Amino acid sequence: MDSIGVKIVVIGGGTGSFTLLSELKNYTHNLTALVNMVDDGGSTGVLRDELGVLPAGDVRQCLVALSTTPKVRDLFNYRFDDGGMKGHAFGNLFMAALEKMTGSFAEAVETASEVLSVKGRVEPITLDNTKLVVRLDDGTVVNGQHMVGSLKIPAGQRPWLDLEPEAHINPRARQAIIDADLVVIAPGLLYGSLAPALLVRGVTRALNESKAKKVYVCNLVTKPGQNDGYRVSDFAEEIERFSGTTLDYVLYNNHRPSDDLIERYAQDGEYLVEWDEAELERKHYRASGKRLIADRAWVNTNASSDPLAAQRSLIRHDADKVARELMRIYFS
Amino acid sequence: MDSIGVKIVVIGGGTGSFTLLSELKNYTHNLTALVNMVDDGGSTGVLRDELGVLPAGDVRQCLVALSTTPKVRDLFNYRFDDGGMKGHAFGNLFMAALEKMTGSFAEAVETASEVLSVKGRVEPITLDNTKLVVRLDDGTVVNGQHMVGSLKIPAGQRPWLDLEPEAHINPRARQAIIDADLVVIAPGLLYGSLAPALLVRGVTRALNESKAKKVYVCNLVTKPGQNDGYRVSDFAEEIERFSGTTLDYVLYNNHRPSDDLIERYAQDGEYLVEWDEAELERKHYRASGKRLIADRAWVNTNASSDPLAAQRSLIRHDADKVARELMRIYFS
């Protein structure tokens, strides 16, 4: 099979997905991004509340990542800073207008894809209007993705997650999974982004029906209060719990950045995800440790007024390296 | 010369221009719409005030008229009915976001043209931020296009119009006029739409430098309190006063619709523009009277909640007929 025809499905939503997609699109013309639909904060949350539309934020960013037209791409990420539209990303308004006009979020995604000259496809994992609910052992209930960000989970506990009301898989997302050669679960917030995609009813069945190799790309750092002390195998275990399927591969970083950088992250309570090699070797999946951290990474200065921010180094995936490792796994 | 290469420039803004453009685009691939830039009411006015952008409303509608992609066209005209964007046409937000992002209205028009797959070109007649000012003999001063709509001009008086601050012609609009084979001054509000386009500094000179045939397509009905009693020659005289050039042709309607319809218009103070043939024959321009009224016309039900409105007949130009007459004039 010609490598550019490899059918790759990326499941996620959030920055980890966006950067990975923007590189993976160079390796196949058959790329599908499946995006969680639980965003209810910021511009997206306001539009959900005011207009009753589905959450467009993560879909927009995946579309932008796959776009081949720089000007329209920048436009979709442009945020109004004044007036009644203040704080809204233009692309969110684009999607909202189309959904209101046509009554169909799927059609909105399709038109946005055309306008952005998207290479590949973006599919909402569900077209049902649903919210993320997290329950802890002590009876705490957290409603809405935007509330989950600040949730503290007691050490040693694993939270219970649900979508309410129950959400069913978008048939086109289902078909993409079934037809895929490679299904990638992208790095991203475990409880805020990945679980809400995997928990959609029908995803487990589609994953189990699919002949695709299933690969999880593990996060680089922990989220404070949510994944403290999680090692690579813990992340993978949670992914298997939510997806109801067994992973074939786990791809993780095994390069330690400078002490300086690690120290800076520690001040925010974020720690490098440790690779527990002995444990990983006993697993049913193949764990592949590589140097996946970008040598230098810059934050997006667009949203920042801090002139130093542009030069600050960060612990980020080298997305092209990850993409190439994924292709290697596919061909292995 | 191949007829589809005829270089046609249409000067105006407003419904008369939009409908004419949507038909003229079928007769040439070299069509340029030059649009007045004085709109300061409604969605456009709010965006001018809140974001400091140039008025996009009329430009948007010309772009839509020349668009070849129905879905994106509908999207550009979609108006939000809730939330912070309430009342805004999506296309206006599109133009505003692009202008804010790039700092250039011209670039916003260009990107919108691409997205809408526009056949032809739309050029703002000026890129200066200006407003329409109308002065009457009694000292009355009216500021802003949105205030001119309700202005009553005493019978027999001709108002003085200005743009403040002074606006200079967009160089690309200037070049389009100079290169044109045919310059059409579209039907539209004499004082609200046409004069503010013609009064832009540099338009007169460009018109006089151009070898194009200059044609004015006269309005069908008078605007109450502004053109009461104006006949075709009066409209043409005003166009020559504002443009500072001599017309080669005046195209006017000489078909009288049903008494019923005329009566209905009379109730709103609107009257069919009478064709004063004897007077017109003495003019330096060639006046051409034709049946230009559409047999049946429907109002756009989009903006109307009146179920009868959709079936109400109106006195409207048959835009395709007008387009064909313009081509005939070009070839005569």
XYZ file of C-alpha atoms in Angstrom:
664
model
C 0.000 0.000 0.000
C 1.166 3.472 -0.853
C 2.082 5.216 2.382
C 0.145 8.356 1.506
C -3.013 6.257 1.405
C -2.719 4.949 4.968
C -6.055 5.495 6.703
C -5.244 7.180 9.978
C -7.785 8.175 12.591
C -6.751 10.485 15.427
C -9.022 10.597 18.464
C -8.778 13.555 20.810
C -9.371 17.263 20.872
C -7.097 19.812 22.527
C -3.619 21.096 21.746
C -1.993 17.657 21.592
C -4.302 16.650 18.774
C -3.979 19.911 16.879
C -0.191 19.839 16.691
C -0.077 16.148 15.842
C -2.651 16.566 13.062
C -0.779 19.471 11.540
C 2.247 17.188 11.019
C 0.481 13.892 10.304
C -1.290 15.489 7.348
C 2.072 15.486 5.561
C 2.268 11.688 5.716
C -1.142 10.617 4.454
C -3.985 12.031 2.440
C -6.404 9.861 4.350
C -6.446 11.425 7.790
C -9.546 11.748 9.963
C -9.683 13.675 13.233
C -12.378 12.555 15.676
C -13.062 15.275 18.189
C -14.646 15.239 21.624
C -17.740 17.412 21.889
C -17.869 18.379 25.556
C -16.279 21.832 25.442
C -18.521 24.210 27.373
C -16.141 26.982 28.434
C -15.012 30.284 26.929
C -16.298 31.423 23.543
C -17.668 27.958 22.790
C -19.590 27.808 26.059
C -21.155 31.219 25.475
C -22.294 30.192 21.997
C -23.734 26.916 23.335
C -25.701 28.857 25.928
C -26.797 31.804 23.802
C -27.452 30.128 20.471
C -28.007 26.506 21.438
C -25.336 25.290 19.013
C -22.932 22.387 19.452
C -19.395 23.104 20.703
C -17.218 24.193 17.807
C -13.951 25.126 19.516
C -12.008 21.867 19.255
C -13.450 21.035 15.851
C -12.364 24.466 14.636
C -8.822 23.936 15.864
C -8.594 20.530 14.211
C -9.876 22.071 10.969
C -7.285 24.811 11.279
C -4.564 22.206 11.893
C -5.524 20.438 8.665
C -6.041 23.623 6.657
C -3.828 24.358 3.675
C -4.762 28.059 3.351
C -2.753 30.175 5.813
C -4.911 33.312 5.508
C -8.249 31.659 6.215
C -6.584 29.586 8.917
C -5.454 32.732 10.741
C -8.911 34.188 10.291
C -10.532 31.162 11.944
C -8.339 31.632 15.001
C -8.828 35.407 15.137
C -10.510 36.553 18.348
C -12.563 39.728 18.467
C -11.327 42.052 21.178
C -14.238 44.498 21.220
C -17.955 44.811 20.770
C -20.648 42.186 21.158
C -18.352 39.552 19.639
C -15.597 40.172 22.203
C -13.663 37.011 23.069
C -15.189 34.929 20.273
C -12.897 33.169 17.848
C -14.090 34.007 14.356
C -14.172 30.336 13.397
C -16.599 29.627 16.227
C -18.955 32.277 14.847
C -18.533 30.756 11.405
C -19.571 27.353 12.674
C -22.409 28.781 14.769
C -23.849 30.756 11.834
C -23.719 27.715 9.573
C -25.285 25.429 12.152
C -28.080 27.932 12.802
C -28.605 28.424 9.086
C -28.609 24.780 8.042
C -29.704 23.188 11.307
C -26.800 20.778 10.974
C -23.472 20.868 12.762
C -22.158 18.223 10.370
C -22.927 20.483 7.429
C -21.206 23.370 9.196
C -18.077 21.244 9.542
C -18.261 20.312 5.879
C -18.527 23.895 4.661
C -15.767 25.023 7.009
C -13.609 22.220 5.617
C -14.148 23.512 2.095
C -13.428 27.113 2.999
C -10.271 26.099 4.868
C -9.160 23.688 2.114
C -8.715 21.014 4.708
C -6.426 18.090 3.937
C -8.216 15.139 5.493
C -11.434 15.180 7.466
C -12.683 16.319 10.832
C -15.623 14.508 12.400
C -17.316 15.303 15.694
C -17.194 12.063 17.677
C -20.893 12.617 18.399
C -23.586 14.962 17.122
C -25.556 14.720 20.360
C -25.660 17.666 22.712
C -23.978 16.302 25.810
C -21.912 17.338 28.812
C -19.090 15.766 30.754
C -19.844 14.676 34.311
C -17.123 13.518 36.705
C -17.830 11.685 39.957
C -15.365 11.015 42.766
C -15.536 8.329 45.445
C -16.500 10.876 48.091
C -19.658 11.746 46.182
C -18.317 14.926 44.585
C -19.984 15.553 41.207
C -18.475 17.966 38.705
C -20.609 19.089 35.780
C -19.150 20.416 32.569
C -15.709 20.212 30.992
C -14.829 23.758 31.998
C -15.238 22.767 35.664
C -13.119 19.641 35.289
C -9.991 21.724 34.601
C -9.629 22.751 38.224
C -10.805 19.454 39.699
C -8.530 17.921 42.351
C -8.688 14.141 42.486
C -7.479 12.593 45.749
C -4.247 10.621 45.278
C -4.801 6.992 44.369
C -8.366 7.538 43.185
C -9.584 7.086 39.653
C -12.641 9.184 38.795
C -15.870 7.985 37.220
C -16.765 9.800 34.025
C -20.029 10.000 32.143
C -21.614 11.904 29.313
C -25.045 13.269 30.170
C -27.306 12.886 28.396
C -25.878 9.772 26.811
C -24.184 10.505 23.501
C -24.100 8.187 20.492
C -21.306 7.951 17.991
C -21.561 9.984 14.790
C -21.993 7.303 12.081
C -19.230 8.849 9.983
C -16.856 8.721 12.953
C -17.823 5.082 13.472
C -17.126 4.228 9.846
C -13.772 6.021 9.938
C -12.675 3.917 12.911
C -13.833 0.688 11.309
C -12.085 1.473 8.017
C -8.873 2.736 9.624
C -5.422 1.190 9.253
C -4.142 3.056 12.288
C -6.089 4.553 15.189
C -4.126 7.076 17.231
C -5.257 8.259 20.619
C -3.611 11.642 20.784
C -1.840 13.153 23.758
C -4.191 15.431 25.675
C -6.005 15.921 28.948
C -6.903 12.445 30.124
C -10.136 13.298 31.896
C -11.002 16.549 30.104
C -10.393 15.619 26.446
C -9.641 11.954 25.800
C -12.103 10.181 28.086
C -15.072 12.272 26.834
C -14.250 11.179 23.281
C -13.767 7.513 24.167
C -16.878 7.317 26.353
C -19.266 8.085 23.506
C -21.535 5.111 23.028
C -20.432 3.057 20.029
C -16.752 4.001 20.145
C -15.746 0.831 22.003
C -17.608 -1.368 19.556
C -16.137 0.426 16.544
C -12.609 0.117 17.971
C -13.114 -3.585 18.579
C -14.556 -4.139 15.097
C -11.702 -2.276 13.459
C -8.632 -4.112 12.177
C -6.556 -0.984 12.796
C -3.439 -0.933 14.932
C -4.368 1.059 18.021
C -1.694 3.362 19.337
C -1.771 5.663 22.318
C 0.668 8.588 22.373
C 1.295 9.292 26.027
C 1.343 12.764 27.572
C 4.693 14.355 28.451
C 3.712 15.944 31.747
C 1.133 15.295 34.441
C -1.806 17.561 35.145
C -1.626 18.847 38.730
C -4.187 17.290 41.030
C -5.359 14.870 38.353
C -2.459 12.695 37.227
C 0.090 13.234 39.976
C 2.428 10.259 39.988
C 0.900 8.629 36.898
C 3.514 6.802 34.865
C 3.152 5.796 31.229
C 1.447 2.527 32.151
C -1.118 4.362 34.310
C -2.093 6.652 31.450
C -2.383 3.662 29.122
C -4.482 1.791 31.693
C -6.933 4.691 31.898
C -7.152 4.894 28.111
C -8.021 1.189 28.008
C -10.573 1.652 30.779
C -12.418 4.409 28.924
C -12.079 2.994 25.420
C -13.032 -0.538 26.426
C -10.419 -1.847 24.024
C -6.864 -3.124 24.202
C -4.064 -1.018 22.855
C -1.546 -2.479 20.412
C 1.115 0.163 20.954
C 1.981 2.849 23.447
C 4.360 5.516 22.219
C 6.043 7.559 24.936
C 8.853 9.989 25.446
C 12.016 8.783 27.184
C 14.096 11.924 27.025
C 14.633 14.058 30.099
C 14.756 17.800 29.377
C 17.080 20.157 31.288
C 16.819 20.346 35.070
C 16.016 24.002 34.660
C 12.935 23.287 32.644
C 11.819 20.433 34.891
C 12.212 22.747 37.881
C 10.131 25.442 36.240
C 7.321 22.956 35.567
C 7.549 21.616 39.111
C 6.771 25.090 40.406
C 3.377 24.739 38.698
C 2.922 21.225 40.047
C 3.562 19.617 36.667
C 5.967 16.698 36.385
C 7.475 14.736 33.552
C 5.574 11.479 33.029
C 7.967 8.735 34.110
C 8.454 5.674 31.930
C 8.196 2.542 34.035
C 10.050 0.295 31.584
C 9.959 -2.904 33.637
C 6.187 -2.584 34.045
C 5.683 -1.657 30.399
C 7.577 -4.731 29.220
C 5.077 -7.001 30.942
C 2.079 -5.455 29.153
C 0.101 -6.954 26.272
C 0.837 -3.844 24.187
C 4.208 -2.924 22.715
C 5.616 0.121 24.440
C 7.977 2.239 22.407
C 10.100 4.854 24.178
C 11.691 7.563 22.023
C 13.005 11.047 22.327
C 9.772 12.833 21.477
C 10.377 16.207 23.124
C 11.035 19.143 20.818
C 14.449 20.706 21.304
C 12.932 24.141 21.407
C 9.313 25.080 21.582
C 7.672 28.446 21.584
C 4.333 29.402 22.946
C 1.846 30.960 20.608
C 2.411 34.673 21.128
C -0.922 35.486 19.564
C -2.767 35.238 22.846
C 0.036 36.570 25.000
C 1.056 40.088 25.803
C 4.242 38.910 27.508
C 7.169 39.682 25.185
C 9.284 37.042 26.894
C 6.702 34.351 26.381
C 7.729 34.005 22.767
C 11.187 32.818 23.747
C 10.272 30.671 26.721
C 11.029 27.036 26.149
C 8.411 24.483 26.934
C 8.094 20.755 27.258
C 6.263 19.965 24.036
C 6.051 17.092 21.629
C 8.091 17.290 18.480
C 4.937 16.589 16.488
C 6.776 15.683 13.311
C 8.871 13.159 15.233
C 5.700 11.673 16.711
C 4.121 11.512 13.253
C 7.150 9.689 11.849
C 7.164 7.232 14.763
C 3.494 6.530 14.123
C 4.232 5.782 10.475
C 7.074 3.504 11.567
C 4.678 1.663 13.887
C 2.182 1.297 11.076
C 4.795 -0.232 8.809
C 6.300 -2.450 11.524
C -13.879 41.881 -29.027
C -15.365 38.826 -27.422
C -18.477 39.920 -25.560
C -17.505 38.035 -22.410
C -14.409 40.197 -22.176
C -16.263 43.518 -22.103
C -14.917 45.541 -19.196
C -17.950 46.704 -17.268
C -17.852 48.868 -14.169
C -20.989 49.285 -12.071
C -21.071 52.187 -9.634
C -23.516 52.106 -6.765
C -24.288 50.118 -3.665
C -27.743 49.128 -2.507
C -30.322 46.685 -3.803
C -30.388 48.101 -7.335
C -26.696 47.328 -7.740
C -26.865 43.894 -6.161
C -29.601 42.586 -8.442
C -28.036 44.115 -11.537
C -24.629 42.619 -10.726
C -26.077 39.169 -10.159
C -27.336 39.176 -13.766
C -24.560 41.158 -15.462
C -22.031 38.580 -14.283
C -23.536 36.187 -16.819
C -22.581 38.500 -19.703
C -18.937 39.270 -18.983
C -16.082 37.862 -16.982
C -14.665 41.334 -16.547
C -17.114 42.978 -14.182
C -16.122 45.378 -11.409
C -18.510 46.713 -8.781
C -17.530 50.033 -7.214
C -19.324 50.499 -3.942
C -20.083 53.580 -1.848
C -18.581 53.473 1.622
C -20.914 55.667 3.668
C -23.124 53.030 5.283
C -23.307 53.763 8.990
C -26.592 52.166 10.057
C -27.604 48.748 11.348
C -25.042 45.976 11.768
C -22.481 47.883 9.720
C -22.869 51.011 11.844
C -22.423 49.073 15.072
C -19.227 47.460 13.769
C -17.879 50.847 12.612
C -18.514 52.242 16.082
C -17.390 49.268 18.160
C -14.443 48.007 16.150
C -13.440 51.036 14.099
C -13.688 49.104 10.831
C -14.821 50.384 7.433
C -18.441 49.769 6.383
C -18.747 46.285 4.932
C -22.506 45.965 4.352
C -22.791 47.066 0.732
C -19.482 45.493 -0.236
C -20.684 42.227 1.267
C -23.894 42.319 -0.733
C -22.037 43.025 -3.966
C -19.693 40.124 -3.202
C -22.691 37.917 -2.555
C -24.272 39.025 -5.838
C -21.143 37.979 -7.716
C -20.590 34.780 -5.738
C -20.770 31.428 -7.491
C -21.040 29.310 -4.305
C -24.646 29.242 -3.044
C -23.854 27.873 0.429
C -21.206 30.417 1.363
C -23.379 33.118 -0.216
C -26.252 32.264 2.116
C -23.859 32.175 5.029
C -22.628 35.696 4.276
C -26.176 36.996 4.429
C -27.089 35.026 7.558
C -28.016 37.264 10.473
C -27.542 36.123 14.062
C -30.768 36.385 16.008
C -29.398 35.891 19.511
C -26.432 36.555 21.722
C -23.779 39.233 21.452
C -23.801 38.949 17.647
C -27.557 39.608 17.416
C -28.480 41.505 14.253
C -25.086 41.123 12.610
C -24.865 39.635 9.158
C -22.228 36.934 9.261
C -20.455 38.416 6.242
C -20.025 41.704 8.093
C -18.290 39.870 10.942
C -16.151 38.077 8.393
C -15.013 41.359 6.868
C -14.530 42.972 10.280
C -12.395 40.094 11.579
C -10.229 40.161 8.466
C -9.802 43.927 8.541
C -8.863 43.828 12.222
C -6.483 40.944 11.623
C -4.723 42.308 8.548
C -5.277 46.025 9.121
C -6.521 46.286 5.547
C -10.090 46.498 4.314
C -8.854 45.867 0.775
C -7.299 42.607 1.876
C -10.530 41.659 3.654
C -12.412 42.171 0.389
C -9.875 40.074 -1.456
C -10.107 37.126 0.942
C -13.898 37.327 0.998
C -13.833 37.258 -2.807
C -11.816 34.053 -2.750
C -14.008 32.366 -0.177
C -17.155 33.348 -2.088
C -15.636 32.370 -5.455
C -16.639 35.741 -6.813
C -17.001 36.170 -10.565
C -15.624 39.625 -11.200
C -14.338 42.109 -8.647
C -15.696 44.311 -5.906
C -13.803 47.488 -5.032
C -14.675 49.995 -2.332
C -14.882 53.343 -4.125
C -12.689 54.728 -1.349
C -10.665 53.266 1.501
C -10.971 56.442 3.574
C -13.169 56.466 6.635
C -15.798 59.036 5.726
C -19.428 59.978 6.357
C -22.173 61.450 4.233
C -23.320 64.971 5.079
C -26.384 66.571 3.487
C -27.154 70.285 3.657
C -30.414 71.978 2.717
C -30.988 75.607 1.738
C -32.580 76.394 5.105
C -29.376 75.451 6.906
C -30.468 71.959 7.934
C -27.463 69.614 8.187
C -27.928 65.852 8.261
C -24.976 63.694 9.299
C -24.642 60.070 8.339
C -26.255 57.921 5.673
C -28.617 56.273 8.140
C -30.121 59.707 8.906
C -30.527 60.612 5.228
C -33.143 57.890 4.754
C -35.821 59.833 6.560
C -34.755 63.276 5.304
C -37.490 65.423 3.776
C -36.269 67.802 1.115
C -38.590 70.755 0.392
C -40.144 70.533 -3.082
C -38.051 72.183 -5.756
C -34.854 72.125 -3.740
C -31.764 70.155 -4.595
C -29.620 69.247 -1.581
C -25.882 69.818 -1.173
C -23.951 66.662 -0.409
C -20.463 66.190 0.952
C -18.222 63.480 2.308
C -16.548 64.390 5.580
C -13.704 64.022 5.983
C -12.885 64.230 2.298
C -12.497 60.808 0.717
C -10.100 59.930 -2.092
C -10.689 57.317 -4.722
C -9.279 53.818 -4.169
C -6.540 53.545 -6.843
C -7.917 50.194 -8.018
C -11.373 51.724 -8.445
C -9.806 54.569 -10.416
C -7.979 52.155 -12.699
C -11.123 50.098 -13.255
C -13.015 53.190 -14.414
C -10.192 54.294 -16.716
C -9.857 50.835 -18.274
C -13.604 50.232 -18.617
C -15.517 49.769 -21.871
C -18.822 50.512 -20.160
C -19.489 52.393 -16.926
C -22.938 51.797 -15.492
C -24.408 53.951 -12.781
C -26.815 51.561 -11.157
C -30.335 52.307 -10.024
C -30.398 53.137 -6.324
C -31.062 55.857 -3.792
C -29.967 59.061 -5.453
C -28.815 60.894 -2.333
C -28.159 57.933 -0.064
C -26.218 55.583 -2.352
C -25.246 57.026 -5.728
C -24.145 60.549 -4.844
C -21.851 59.331 -2.033
C -20.073 57.079 -4.537
C -19.786 59.757 -7.229
C -18.639 62.491 -4.848
C -15.444 60.683 -3.881
C -12.507 62.820 -4.973
C -10.983 61.459 -8.157
C -14.121 59.801 -9.520
C -14.950 62.727 -11.809
C -11.452 62.798 -13.220
C -11.385 59.049 -13.780
C -14.758 59.166 -15.530
C -13.575 61.954 -17.796
C -10.310 60.174 -18.587
C -12.106 56.944 -19.392
C -13.107 56.097 -22.971
C -16.010 54.041 -21.613
C -19.600 54.609 -22.606
C -21.309 56.009 -19.523
C -24.818 54.769 -18.895
C -27.201 55.638 -16.121
C -29.994 53.178 -15.336
C -32.800 55.285 -13.899
C -34.812 54.356 -10.818
C -38.355 53.017 -11.252
C -40.028 54.847 -8.375
C -39.423 58.031 -6.438
C -38.315 58.144 -2.822
C -40.924 60.003 -0.751
C -39.803 63.426 0.372
C -36.640 63.257 -1.683
C -37.471 62.780 -5.356
C -41.170 63.682 -5.476
C -42.019 64.735 -9.012
C -38.569 63.868 -10.419
C -38.771 62.620 -13.966
C -36.090 60.603 -15.758
C -34.304 63.780 -16.901
C -34.205 65.103 -13.335
C -32.547 61.953 -12.062
C -30.026 62.082 -14.914
C -29.339 65.755 -14.207
C -28.524 64.975 -10.583
C -26.236 62.116 -11.600
C -24.356 64.498 -13.892
C -24.169 67.104 -11.139
C -22.583 64.667 -8.669
C -20.368 62.807 -11.117
C -19.132 65.941 -12.869
C -19.292 64.101 -16.161
C -21.685 63.862 -19.078
C -23.674 60.713 -19.580
C -23.703 58.968 -22.957
C -26.862 56.970 -22.335
C -29.799 56.954 -19.981
C -31.723 53.693 -19.779
C -35.206 53.990 -18.300
C -38.395 52.029 -17.920
C -41.399 53.030 -20.017
C -43.857 50.395 -18.934
C -46.698 51.242 -16.609
C -47.601 48.479 -14.151
C -51.181 47.766 -13.081
C -53.242 50.573 -11.512
C -53.541 48.366 -8.449
C -49.844 48.257 -7.905
C -49.390 51.967 -8.612
C -52.140 52.692 -6.107
C -50.480 50.569 -3.464
C -47.196 52.388 -3.917
C -48.979 55.759 -3.835
C -50.240 54.923 -0.356
C -46.579 54.915 0.737
C -45.882 58.134 -1.138
C -43.917 56.369 -3.867
C -44.645 57.112 -7.522
C -43.518 55.688 -10.819
C -40.745 57.822 -12.306
C -42.315 59.485 -15.348
C -40.467 59.518 -18.652
C -40.477 63.007 -20.109
C -39.751 61.927 -23.676
C -39.859 65.370 -25.278
C -37.356 66.690 -22.780
C -35.173 63.593 -23.024
C -34.958 63.936 -26.811
C -33.331 67.343 -26.480
C -30.539 66.044 -24.224
C -26.918 65.434 -25.197
C -27.255 61.817 -24.035
C -29.222 59.108 -25.789
C -32.244 58.144 -23.746
C -33.544 54.636 -24.216
C -36.998 53.723 -22.892
C -37.797 50.018 -22.527
C -40.066 47.765 -20.576
C -37.703 47.103 -17.704
C -40.174 46.141 -14.985
C -40.269 42.501 -13.980
C -43.637 40.855 -14.581
C -43.634 39.407 -11.135
C -41.309 40.182 -8.282
C -41.141 38.802 -4.808
C -39.670 40.352 -1.765
C -36.972 38.515 0.076
C -38.924 36.648 2.744
C -35.791 36.079 4.761
C -36.142 39.317 6.661
C -39.927 39.339 6.765
C -42.297 37.668 9.145
C -45.292 38.579 6.985
C -46.468 35.399 5.224
C -48.173 37.482 2.546
C -45.007 39.386 1.761
C -43.646 36.473 -0.180
C -46.440 36.737 -2.732
C -46.759 40.494 -2.867
C -45.867 41.869 -6.231
C -43.499 44.775 -6.391
C -42.254 47.300 -8.879
C -38.801 45.919 -9.511
C -36.322 45.891 -12.353
C -36.092 42.794 -14.477
C -32.353 42.721 -13.866
C -31.630 40.320 -16.698
C -33.516 42.577 -19.106
C -31.511 45.561 -17.888
C -28.280 43.580 -18.295
C -29.174 42.663 -21.864
C -30.088 46.278 -22.694
C -26.723 47.374 -21.324
C -24.944 44.878 -23.564
C -27.004 46.142 -26.504
C -25.950 49.717 -25.701
C -22.331 48.641 -25.509
C -22.519 47.049 -28.928
C -24.522 49.898 -30.516
